[in-house]
C-alpha positions in Angstrom: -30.5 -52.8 209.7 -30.2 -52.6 205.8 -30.2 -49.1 205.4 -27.6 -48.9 208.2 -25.3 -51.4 206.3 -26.1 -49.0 203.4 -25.0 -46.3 204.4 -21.8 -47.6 206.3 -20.8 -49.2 202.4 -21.7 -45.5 201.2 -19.4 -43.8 203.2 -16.2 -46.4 203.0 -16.8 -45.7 199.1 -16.3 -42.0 199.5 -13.7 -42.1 201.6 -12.0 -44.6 199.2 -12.6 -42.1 196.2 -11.4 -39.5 197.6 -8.2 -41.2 198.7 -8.5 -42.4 195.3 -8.3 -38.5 194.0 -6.2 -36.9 196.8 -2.9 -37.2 194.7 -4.6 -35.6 192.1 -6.0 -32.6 193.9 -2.0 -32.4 195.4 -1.3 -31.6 191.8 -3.8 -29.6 190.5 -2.9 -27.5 194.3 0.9 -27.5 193.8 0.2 -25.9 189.9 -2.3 -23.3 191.7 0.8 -22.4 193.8 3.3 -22.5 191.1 1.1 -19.8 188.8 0.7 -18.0 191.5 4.1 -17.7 192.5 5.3 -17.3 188.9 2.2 -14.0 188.8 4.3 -13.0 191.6 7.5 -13.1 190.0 6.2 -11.5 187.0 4.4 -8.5 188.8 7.8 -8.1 191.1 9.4 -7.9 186.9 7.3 -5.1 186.2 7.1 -3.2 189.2 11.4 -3.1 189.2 11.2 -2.0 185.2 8.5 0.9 186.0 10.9 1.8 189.5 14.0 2.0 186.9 12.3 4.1 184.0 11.4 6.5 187.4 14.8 6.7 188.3 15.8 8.1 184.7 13.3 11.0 185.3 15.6 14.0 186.6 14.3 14.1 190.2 12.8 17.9 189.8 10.8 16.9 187.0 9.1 13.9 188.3 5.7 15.4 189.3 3.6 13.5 187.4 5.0 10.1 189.2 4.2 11.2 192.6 1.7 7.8 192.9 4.3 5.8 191.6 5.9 4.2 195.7 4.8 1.4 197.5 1.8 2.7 198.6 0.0 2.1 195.8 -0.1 -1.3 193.2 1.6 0.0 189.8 -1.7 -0.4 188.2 -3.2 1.9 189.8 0.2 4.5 189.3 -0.5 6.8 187.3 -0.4 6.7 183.7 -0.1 2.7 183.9 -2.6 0.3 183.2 -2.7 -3.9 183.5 -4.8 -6.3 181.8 -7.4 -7.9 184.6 -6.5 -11.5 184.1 -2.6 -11.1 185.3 -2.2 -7.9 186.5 0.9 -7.2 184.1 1.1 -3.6 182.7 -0.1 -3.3 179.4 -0.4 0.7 178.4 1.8 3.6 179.9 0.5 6.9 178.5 2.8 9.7 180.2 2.2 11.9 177.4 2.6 15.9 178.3 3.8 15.0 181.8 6.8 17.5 181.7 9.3 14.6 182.1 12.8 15.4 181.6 15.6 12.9 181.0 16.2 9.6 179.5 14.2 6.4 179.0 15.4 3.3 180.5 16.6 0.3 178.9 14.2 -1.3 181.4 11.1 -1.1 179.5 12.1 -3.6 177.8 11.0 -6.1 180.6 7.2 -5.0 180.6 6.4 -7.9 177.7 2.9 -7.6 178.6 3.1 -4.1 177.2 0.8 -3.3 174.4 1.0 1.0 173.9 3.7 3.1 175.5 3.4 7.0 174.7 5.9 9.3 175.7 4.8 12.2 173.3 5.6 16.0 174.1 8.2 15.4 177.0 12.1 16.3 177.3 13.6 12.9 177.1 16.9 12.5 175.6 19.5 10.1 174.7 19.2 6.6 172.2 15.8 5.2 171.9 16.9 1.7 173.8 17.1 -1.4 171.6 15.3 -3.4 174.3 12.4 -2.0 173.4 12.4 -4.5 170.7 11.7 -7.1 173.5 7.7 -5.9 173.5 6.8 -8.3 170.8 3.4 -7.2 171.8 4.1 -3.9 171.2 1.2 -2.0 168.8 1.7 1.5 169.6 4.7 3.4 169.8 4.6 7.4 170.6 7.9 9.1 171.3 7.0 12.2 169.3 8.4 16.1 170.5 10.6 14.8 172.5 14.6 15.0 172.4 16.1 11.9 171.0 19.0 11.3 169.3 21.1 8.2 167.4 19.7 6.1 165.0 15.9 4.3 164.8 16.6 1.0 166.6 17.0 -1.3 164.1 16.0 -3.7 166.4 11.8 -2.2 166.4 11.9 -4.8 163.6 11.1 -7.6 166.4 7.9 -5.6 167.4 5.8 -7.6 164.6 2.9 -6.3 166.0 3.2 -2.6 165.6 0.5 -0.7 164.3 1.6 2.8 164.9 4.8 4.2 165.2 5.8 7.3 166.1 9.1 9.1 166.6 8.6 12.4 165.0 10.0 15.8 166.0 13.1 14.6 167.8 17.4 14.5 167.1 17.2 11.2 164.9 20.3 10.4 162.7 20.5 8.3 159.7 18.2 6.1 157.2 15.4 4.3 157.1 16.8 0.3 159.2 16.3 -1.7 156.4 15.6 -4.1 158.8 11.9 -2.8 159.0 11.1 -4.0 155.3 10.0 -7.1 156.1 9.1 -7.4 159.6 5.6 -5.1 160.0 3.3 -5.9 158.5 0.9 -4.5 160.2 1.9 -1.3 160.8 -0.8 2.1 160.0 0.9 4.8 160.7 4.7 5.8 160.2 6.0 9.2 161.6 9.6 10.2 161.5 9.0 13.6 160.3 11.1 16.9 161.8 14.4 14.9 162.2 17.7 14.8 160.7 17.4 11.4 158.6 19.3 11.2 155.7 20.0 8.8 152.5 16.3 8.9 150.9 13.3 7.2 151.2 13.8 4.0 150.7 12.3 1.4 147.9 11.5 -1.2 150.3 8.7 1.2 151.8 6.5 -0.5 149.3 6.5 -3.6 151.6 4.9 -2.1 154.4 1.4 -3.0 152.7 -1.0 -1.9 155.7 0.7 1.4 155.8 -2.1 4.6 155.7 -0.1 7.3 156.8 3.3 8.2 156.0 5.3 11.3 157.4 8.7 12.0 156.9 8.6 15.8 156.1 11.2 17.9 158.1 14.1 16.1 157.1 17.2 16.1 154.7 16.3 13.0 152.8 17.2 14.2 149.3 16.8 11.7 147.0 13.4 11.1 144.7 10.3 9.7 145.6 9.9 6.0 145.2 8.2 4.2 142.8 7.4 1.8 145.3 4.7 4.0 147.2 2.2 3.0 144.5 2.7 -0.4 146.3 0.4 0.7 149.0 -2.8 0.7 148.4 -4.1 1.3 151.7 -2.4 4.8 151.5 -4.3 7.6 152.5 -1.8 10.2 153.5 1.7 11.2 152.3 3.7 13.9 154.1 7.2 14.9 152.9 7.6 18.5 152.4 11.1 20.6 153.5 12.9 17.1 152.4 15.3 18.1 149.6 13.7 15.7 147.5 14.0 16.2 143.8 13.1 14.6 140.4 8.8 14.1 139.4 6.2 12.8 141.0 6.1 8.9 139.9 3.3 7.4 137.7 2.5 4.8 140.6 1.7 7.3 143.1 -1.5 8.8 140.5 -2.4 5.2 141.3 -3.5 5.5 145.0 -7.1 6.7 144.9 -7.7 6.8 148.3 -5.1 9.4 149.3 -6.5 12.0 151.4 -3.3 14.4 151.6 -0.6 14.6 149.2 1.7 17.3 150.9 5.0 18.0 148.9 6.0 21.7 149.0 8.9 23.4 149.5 11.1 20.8 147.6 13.0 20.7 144.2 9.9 18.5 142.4 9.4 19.1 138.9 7.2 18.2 135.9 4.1 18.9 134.7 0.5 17.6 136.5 -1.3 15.3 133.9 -4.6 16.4 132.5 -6.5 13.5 134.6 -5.0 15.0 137.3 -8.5 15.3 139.5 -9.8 12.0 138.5 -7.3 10.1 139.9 -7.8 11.8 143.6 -11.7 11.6 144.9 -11.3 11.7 147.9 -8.7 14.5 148.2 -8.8 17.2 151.1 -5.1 18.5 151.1 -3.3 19.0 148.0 0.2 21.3 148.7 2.5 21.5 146.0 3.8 25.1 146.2 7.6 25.8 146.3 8.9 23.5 143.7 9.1 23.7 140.2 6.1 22.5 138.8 5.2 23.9 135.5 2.8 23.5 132.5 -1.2 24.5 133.0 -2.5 23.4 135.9 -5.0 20.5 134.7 -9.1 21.6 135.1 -9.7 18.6 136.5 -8.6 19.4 139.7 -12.5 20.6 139.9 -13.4 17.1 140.4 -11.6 17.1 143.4 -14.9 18.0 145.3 -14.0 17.6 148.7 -10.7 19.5 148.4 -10.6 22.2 151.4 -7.0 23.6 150.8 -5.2 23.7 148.0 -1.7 25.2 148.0 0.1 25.7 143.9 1.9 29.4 144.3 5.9 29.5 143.7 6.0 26.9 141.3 6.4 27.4 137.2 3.0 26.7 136.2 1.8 28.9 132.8 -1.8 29.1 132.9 -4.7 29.0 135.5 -8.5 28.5 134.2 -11.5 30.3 135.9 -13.7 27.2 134.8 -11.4 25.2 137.5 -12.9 27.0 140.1 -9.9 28.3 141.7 -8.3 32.1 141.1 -4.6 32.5 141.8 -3.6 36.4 141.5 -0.5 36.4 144.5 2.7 38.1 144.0 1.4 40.2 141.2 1.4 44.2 141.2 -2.6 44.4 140.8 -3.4 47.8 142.4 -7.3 48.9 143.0 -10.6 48.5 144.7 -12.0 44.7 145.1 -15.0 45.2 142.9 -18.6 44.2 144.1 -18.8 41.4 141.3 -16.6 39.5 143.1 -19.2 38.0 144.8 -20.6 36.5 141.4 -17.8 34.3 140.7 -18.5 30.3 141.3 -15.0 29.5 142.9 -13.6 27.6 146.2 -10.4 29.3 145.7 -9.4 33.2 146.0 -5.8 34.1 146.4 -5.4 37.7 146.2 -2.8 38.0 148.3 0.3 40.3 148.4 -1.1 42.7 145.8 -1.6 46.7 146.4 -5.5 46.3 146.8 -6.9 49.4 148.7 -10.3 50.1 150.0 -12.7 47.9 151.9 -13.1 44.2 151.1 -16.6 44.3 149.2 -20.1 42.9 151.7 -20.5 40.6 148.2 -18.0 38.7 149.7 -20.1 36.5 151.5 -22.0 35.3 148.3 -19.0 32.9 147.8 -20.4 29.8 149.5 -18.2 27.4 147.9 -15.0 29.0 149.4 -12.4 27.1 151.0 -9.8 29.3 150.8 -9.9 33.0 151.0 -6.1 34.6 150.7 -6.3 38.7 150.9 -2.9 39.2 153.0 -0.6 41.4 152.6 -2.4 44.4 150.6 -3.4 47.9 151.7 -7.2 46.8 152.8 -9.2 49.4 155.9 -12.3 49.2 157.5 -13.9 46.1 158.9 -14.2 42.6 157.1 -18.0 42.5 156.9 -20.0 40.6 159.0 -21.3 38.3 155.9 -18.0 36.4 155.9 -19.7 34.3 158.4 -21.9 32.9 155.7 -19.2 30.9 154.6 -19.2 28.2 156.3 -17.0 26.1 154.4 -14.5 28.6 154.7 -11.2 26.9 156.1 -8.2 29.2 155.2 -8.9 32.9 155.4 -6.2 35.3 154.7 -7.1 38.6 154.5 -8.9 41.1 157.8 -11.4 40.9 161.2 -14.6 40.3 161.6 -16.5 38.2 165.2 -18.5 36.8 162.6 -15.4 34.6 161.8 -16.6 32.6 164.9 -19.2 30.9 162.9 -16.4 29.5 160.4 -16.3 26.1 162.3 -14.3 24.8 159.2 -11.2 27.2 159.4 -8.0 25.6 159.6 -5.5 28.7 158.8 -6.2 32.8 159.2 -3.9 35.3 158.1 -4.7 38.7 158.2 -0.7 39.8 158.0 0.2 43.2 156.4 -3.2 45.5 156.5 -4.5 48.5 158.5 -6.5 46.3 161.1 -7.3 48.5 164.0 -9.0 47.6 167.0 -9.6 44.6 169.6 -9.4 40.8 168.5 -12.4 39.6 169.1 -13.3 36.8 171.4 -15.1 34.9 169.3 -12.2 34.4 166.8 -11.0 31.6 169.5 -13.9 30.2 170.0 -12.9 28.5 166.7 -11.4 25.3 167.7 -10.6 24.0 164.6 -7.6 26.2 163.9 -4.9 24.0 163.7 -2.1 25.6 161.6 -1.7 29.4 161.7 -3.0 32.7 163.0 -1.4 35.3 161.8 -2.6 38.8 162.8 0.8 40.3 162.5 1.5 44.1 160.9 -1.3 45.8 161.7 -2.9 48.5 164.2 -4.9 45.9 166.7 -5.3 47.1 170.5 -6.2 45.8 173.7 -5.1 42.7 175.4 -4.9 39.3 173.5 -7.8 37.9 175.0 -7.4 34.8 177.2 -9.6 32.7 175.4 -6.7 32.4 172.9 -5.8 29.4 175.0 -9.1 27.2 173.8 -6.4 27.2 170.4 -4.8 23.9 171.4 -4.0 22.2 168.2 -2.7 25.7 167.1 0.8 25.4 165.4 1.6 28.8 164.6 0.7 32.4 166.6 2.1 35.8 164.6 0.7 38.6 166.7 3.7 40.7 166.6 4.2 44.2 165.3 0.7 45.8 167.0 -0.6 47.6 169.5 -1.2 44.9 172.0 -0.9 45.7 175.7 -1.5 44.0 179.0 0.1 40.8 180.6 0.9 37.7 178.6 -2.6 35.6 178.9 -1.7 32.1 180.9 -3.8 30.7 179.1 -1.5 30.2 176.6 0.4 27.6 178.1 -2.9 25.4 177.1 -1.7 25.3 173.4 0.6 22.5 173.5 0.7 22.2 169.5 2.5 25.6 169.4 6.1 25.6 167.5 6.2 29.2 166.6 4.9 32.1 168.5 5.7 35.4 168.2 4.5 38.4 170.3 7.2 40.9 169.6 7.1 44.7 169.0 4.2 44.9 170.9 3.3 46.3 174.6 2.5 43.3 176.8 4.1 43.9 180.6 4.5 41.8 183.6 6.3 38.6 183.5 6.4 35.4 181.3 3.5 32.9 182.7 5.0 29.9 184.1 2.9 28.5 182.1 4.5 28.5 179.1 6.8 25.7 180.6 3.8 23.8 179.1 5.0 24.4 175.8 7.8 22.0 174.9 7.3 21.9 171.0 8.6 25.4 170.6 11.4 26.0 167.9 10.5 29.6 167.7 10.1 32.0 170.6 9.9 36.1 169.8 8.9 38.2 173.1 11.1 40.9 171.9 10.1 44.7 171.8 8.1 44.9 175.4 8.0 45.6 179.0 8.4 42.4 180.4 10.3 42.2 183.4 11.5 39.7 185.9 14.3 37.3 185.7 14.0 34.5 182.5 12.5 32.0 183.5 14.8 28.6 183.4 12.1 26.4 181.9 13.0 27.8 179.0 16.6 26.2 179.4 14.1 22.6 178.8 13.5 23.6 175.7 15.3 21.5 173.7 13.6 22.0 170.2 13.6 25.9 170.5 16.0 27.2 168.0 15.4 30.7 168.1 14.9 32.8 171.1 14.3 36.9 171.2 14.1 38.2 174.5 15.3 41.9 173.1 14.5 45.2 174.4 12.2 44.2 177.5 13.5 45.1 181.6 14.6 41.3 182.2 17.0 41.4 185.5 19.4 39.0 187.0 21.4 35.7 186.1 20.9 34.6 182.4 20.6 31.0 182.2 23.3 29.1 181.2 21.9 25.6 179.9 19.8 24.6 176.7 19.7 27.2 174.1 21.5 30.3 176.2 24.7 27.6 175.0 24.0 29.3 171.5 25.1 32.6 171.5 23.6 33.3 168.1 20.2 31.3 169.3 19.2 34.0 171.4 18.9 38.0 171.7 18.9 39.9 175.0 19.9 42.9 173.9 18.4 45.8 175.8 17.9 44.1 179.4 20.6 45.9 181.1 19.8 44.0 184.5 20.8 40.8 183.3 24.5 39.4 184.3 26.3 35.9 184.0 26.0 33.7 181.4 28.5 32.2 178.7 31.3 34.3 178.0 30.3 35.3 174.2 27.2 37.1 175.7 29.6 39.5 177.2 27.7 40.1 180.3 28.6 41.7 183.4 29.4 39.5 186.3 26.2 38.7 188.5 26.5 40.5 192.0 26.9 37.4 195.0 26.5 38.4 198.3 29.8 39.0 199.1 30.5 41.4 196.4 27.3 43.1 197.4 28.6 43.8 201.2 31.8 44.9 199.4 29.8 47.7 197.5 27.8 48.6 200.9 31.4 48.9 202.1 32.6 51.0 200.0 29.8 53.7 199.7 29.3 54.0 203.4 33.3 53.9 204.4 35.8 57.1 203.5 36.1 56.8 199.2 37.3 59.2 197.1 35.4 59.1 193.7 37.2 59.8 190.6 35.6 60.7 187.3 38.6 58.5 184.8 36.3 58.1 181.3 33.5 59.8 180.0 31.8 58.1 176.8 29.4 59.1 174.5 25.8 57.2 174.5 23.2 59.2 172.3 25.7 61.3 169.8 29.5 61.1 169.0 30.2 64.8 170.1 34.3 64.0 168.8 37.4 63.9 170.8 37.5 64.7 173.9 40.7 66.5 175.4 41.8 67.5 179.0 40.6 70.8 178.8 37.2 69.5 178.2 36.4 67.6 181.3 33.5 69.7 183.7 33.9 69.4 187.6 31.9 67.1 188.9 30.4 66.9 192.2 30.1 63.8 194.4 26.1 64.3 194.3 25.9 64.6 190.7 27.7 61.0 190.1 25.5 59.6 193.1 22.5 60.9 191.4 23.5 59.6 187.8 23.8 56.3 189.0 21.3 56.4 191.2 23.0 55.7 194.6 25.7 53.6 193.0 22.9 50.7 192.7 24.0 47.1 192.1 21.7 47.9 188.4 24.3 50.1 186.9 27.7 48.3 188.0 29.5 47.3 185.2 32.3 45.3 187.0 34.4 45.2 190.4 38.2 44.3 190.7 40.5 45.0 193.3 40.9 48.7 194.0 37.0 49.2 193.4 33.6 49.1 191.8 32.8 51.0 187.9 29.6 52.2 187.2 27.5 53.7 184.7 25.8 56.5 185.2 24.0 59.5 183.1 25.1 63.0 183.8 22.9 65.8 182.9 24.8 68.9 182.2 24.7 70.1 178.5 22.4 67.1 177.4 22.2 63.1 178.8 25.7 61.9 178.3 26.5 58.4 179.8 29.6 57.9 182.0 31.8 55.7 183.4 32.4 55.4 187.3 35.0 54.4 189.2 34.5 53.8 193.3 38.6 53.2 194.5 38.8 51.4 198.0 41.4 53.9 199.2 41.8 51.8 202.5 43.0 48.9 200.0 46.7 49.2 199.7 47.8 49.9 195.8 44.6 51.8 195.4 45.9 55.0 195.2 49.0 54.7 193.0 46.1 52.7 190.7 44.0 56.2 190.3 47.1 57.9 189.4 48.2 55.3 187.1 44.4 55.3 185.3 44.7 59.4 185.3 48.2 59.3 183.6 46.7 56.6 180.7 43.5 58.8 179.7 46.2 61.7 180.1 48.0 60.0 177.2 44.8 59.3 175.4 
């Protein structure tokens, strides 16, 4: 009876508790819910931002978003990723995707966001201020792509940025000197290969984490800042093709831990001090050429032992030492054989290039194991390179002829072998050499064969020169795998068949040359997407129907067709003939199957000027003869249509090829005849 009285008392106390607690676990339930339904509500915020920055994507061009409906959650969309916890989306990395159009003011309402890269599309328009919302914001990548206006001043609210990234578009104007103060972490700065003006600006120095700093490719003008010696974290300094003048300020021989100090083709002068190579250990890129630089240039460079490129010609400087390790003999009129004892010199240096050398380049060659940089272009060198070249394996530039051997240079960064008597294939192996980052130049020479499609395994390429061989077959696809590629140039050589589609891969390009060929088809319109080519040269190939009429083929002077006479349309300055539509087309059919009477009303000369030509010189011509010169009156050779009939041009052979003109008159059109009469009477005159 106890232990029932026990355990009755036991349970009125638990059930007294937990009415004791119940309004506390009505709380803690009703918070569950309300985080729940704010998670909701912040997921339903994202998921309208990612649907809006979709709907700025031009429809065609919105492949790589297939996932991105209602199917799927958006973290699992692809490109997008969320942090586990709240299922916000924290990176989007649409890098490459092909996107074309504009980036939504949108993104401003993913404030979970922590990278967003955008690099290598075909977006356009302002960068949106609300981007300045993502105060969580560490990387920013919205390089190669097309943007214009100003850098939002209002980035300054991203405190947290690390990286930042807007290189290689249509930017306007300074530096916002809202930045000084407002990142301080930030790494890495890019705004290289845009149109920023007004100079680099003193303030720079505040950015104190700042490592790597690129603002090359633009028309800063100006000097550069004393403040840089401010940053002692700095490791890399890019600002070459910026109009910047003056000397090279003491600070900056302060920063031991630079890496790269690239300055060249600018107005700097001065002298180098003699110390010169003590202040830079750790230096690996040192390009100064194209200013003007003079004095000696200092011998202690040589302690600069982990320099791998080293770039000093066009400048002013007065004396070069042997004891430095580096022999600079360009742009001189030296004239001989490379002697055998070249091999004996203790150098990482050789520039020999654009000289009148002769001969073949000496097997000794390969005794030169300390050699970075090799520069033989541009002389009058035969036979192979020999096969000892490959013993250099710190070999990173090479400028000078080819051997497969080359594939064992794992170092090389550069190869030009411009302006010899190379002859044969390119060899495979060449592009098996993956670190090739900035050019190959194999242009002016006498190689053969196809380019071989391994060229595409050359993905942080920058520059191809192949043009001016004896290079055959189809364009390799392959091609459209080197997405670093801003020049490439494949002219005056004899490749056939079409351009790849994909090319359309390569939206960097600012220089295009596939002139001088048998390329055919129509021109592709990805090329119209382009919007950082600058130069196109589609000359002299078999290229047929409409020109495109957006993008660069706006520029009349951006682009050369020459040569294609099956192309018709585009802007008015091209002077084109009209394109054919289908009702002109059944017109023509008309015409040639109907009664016609053909009159021959100008004859022009095409290959020689054989003088004036007078009534008495005019041959009969038969109806045969003009179908045969322009080939059955095709749609190829018609020059124009109005309303009396179709001209033509056609090629008589008589005395010699002499191109004519051909008009087809639609006698059953009324006017048409008293129009032939008219036309006879005015060349009558003539």
């Amino acid at each position: 009876m106890m232990m029932g009285l026990l355990t009755k008392s036991l349970s009125v106390s638990l059930i007294a508790l937990f009415l004791s607690l119940l309004p506390l676990l009505q709380i803690k339930a009703h918070a569950r819910d309300t985080t729940s339904s704010l998670n909701v509500a912040s997921n339903e915020t994202d998921f309208r931002a990612l649907l809006a920055f979709k709907s700025t994507i031009l429809p065609e061009y919105r492949q790589a978003l297939s996932s991105w409906n209602e199917s799927l959650h958006f973290c699992h969309w692809e490109g997008v990723k969320c942090g586990r916890r709240h299922e916000r989306v924290t990176v989007i990395d649409l890098a490459s995707r092909g996107l074309i159009g504009s980036l939504s003011p949108y993104i401003g309402n993913l404030s979970f966001l922590r990278e967003l890269s955008l690099f290598n599309n075909t977006l356009t328009g302002e960068i949106p201020a609300e981007l300045g919302n993502l105060f969580r914001l560490q990387k920013l990548n919205l390089g190669i792509n097309g943007f214009e206006g100003k850098i939002p001043p209002h980035l300054s609210r991203c405190s947290n940025l690390r990286d930042l990234r807007v290189g290689r578009n249509k930017l306007v104007g300074g530096f916002p000197k809202e930045l000084a103060y407002s990142m301080p972490r930030l790494i890495s700065l890019y705004v290289n290969d845009n149109n920023l003006t007004g100079g680099i600006p003193q303030w720079i120095g505040n950015l104190s984490s700042l490592e790597d700093f690129n603002a090359a490719g633009n028309p800063l003008e100006g000097s550069i800042p004393n403040a840089l010696g401010q940053l002692k974290n700095l490791r890399a300094l890019w600002l070459g093709s910026s109009q910047i003048s003056g000397t090279i300020p003491p600070s900056l021989y302060n920063q031991s831990l630079l890496i790269t100090l690239s300055v060249p083709a600018n107005r700097i002068g001065g002298s180098l001090p003699p110390t010169f190579g003590f202040k830079f250990p750790h230096l690996q890129l040192l390009q100064l050429q194209h200013n003007q630089f003079d004095g000696p240039i200092p011998l202690s460079i040589s302690n600069c032992s982990q320099l791998v490129q080293l770039e000093l010609d066009h400048n002013n400087f007065n004396s070069v030492e042997n004891d430095l390790g580096v022999v600079v003999l360009e742009n001189g009129q030296f004239r001989g054989v490379l002697p055998d004892s070249v091999g004996n010199l203790s150098i990482s240096y050789l520039a020999l290039g654009l000289n009148q050398l002769y001969g073949s380049i000496p097997s000794t060659i390969g005794n030169l194991v300390n050699i970075g940089t090799l520069a033989m272009n541009n002389n009058q060198f035969t036979g192979p390179i020999p096969d000892s070249i490959g013993h250099l394996h710190k070999l990173q530039r090479l400028e000078g002829a080819i051997p497969s051997s080359l594939g064992n240079c794992r170092n090389l960064l550069l190869l030009t072998l411009s302006g010899n008597n190379l002859n044969g294939s390119i060899p495979r192996k060449l592009f098996t050499v993956s670190s090739l980052s900035i050019t190959l130049d194999l242009a002016r020479n006498l190689l053969s064969r196809s380019l071989p499609p391994e060229v595409g395994n050359l993905n942080n390429l920058v520059e191809i020169d192949i043009s001016e061989n004896g290079l055959s077959g189809e364009i390799p696809s392959t091609l459209g795998r080197c997405v670093s590629l801003e020049y490439l140039y494949l002219g005056k050589n004899f490749f056939e068949g079409s351009i790849p589609s994909s090319i359309s891969s390569l939206r960097g390009i600012q220089n295009l040359d596939l002139s001088n060929k048998n390329l055919s088809s129509q021109i592709p319109r990805f090329l119209e997407t382009f919007i950082l080519l600058q130069n196109l040269n589609l000359s002299f190939n078999n290229f047929e129907g409409e020109l495109p009429m957006k993008g660069i083929f706006t520029n009349a002077t951006a682009i050369s067709i020459v040569g294609n006479y099956g192309l018709c349309g585009g802007i008015s300055e091209l002077r084109l003939r009209r394109c054919t539509t289908e009702k002109s087309r059944k017109r023509m059919s008309l015409l040639q199957t109907r009664g016609i009477t053909v009159a021959l009303v100008a004859i022009a000369v095409a290959l020689e000027v054989i003088g004036v030509i007078t009534k008495d010189s005019f041959s009969k011509v038969t109806y045969g003869e003009l179908l045969k010169a322009t080939k059955g009156f095709s749609s190829r050779n018609l020059l124009g249509f109005g309303s009396f009939g179709c001209v033509y041009k056609g090629i008589i052979d008589q005395n010699g090829k002499l191109v004519v003109v051909v008009k087809v008159f639609d006698l059953q059109t009324r006017g048409a005849t008293r129009s032939f009469v008219a036309e006879c009477e005015a060349l009558r005159n003539v």
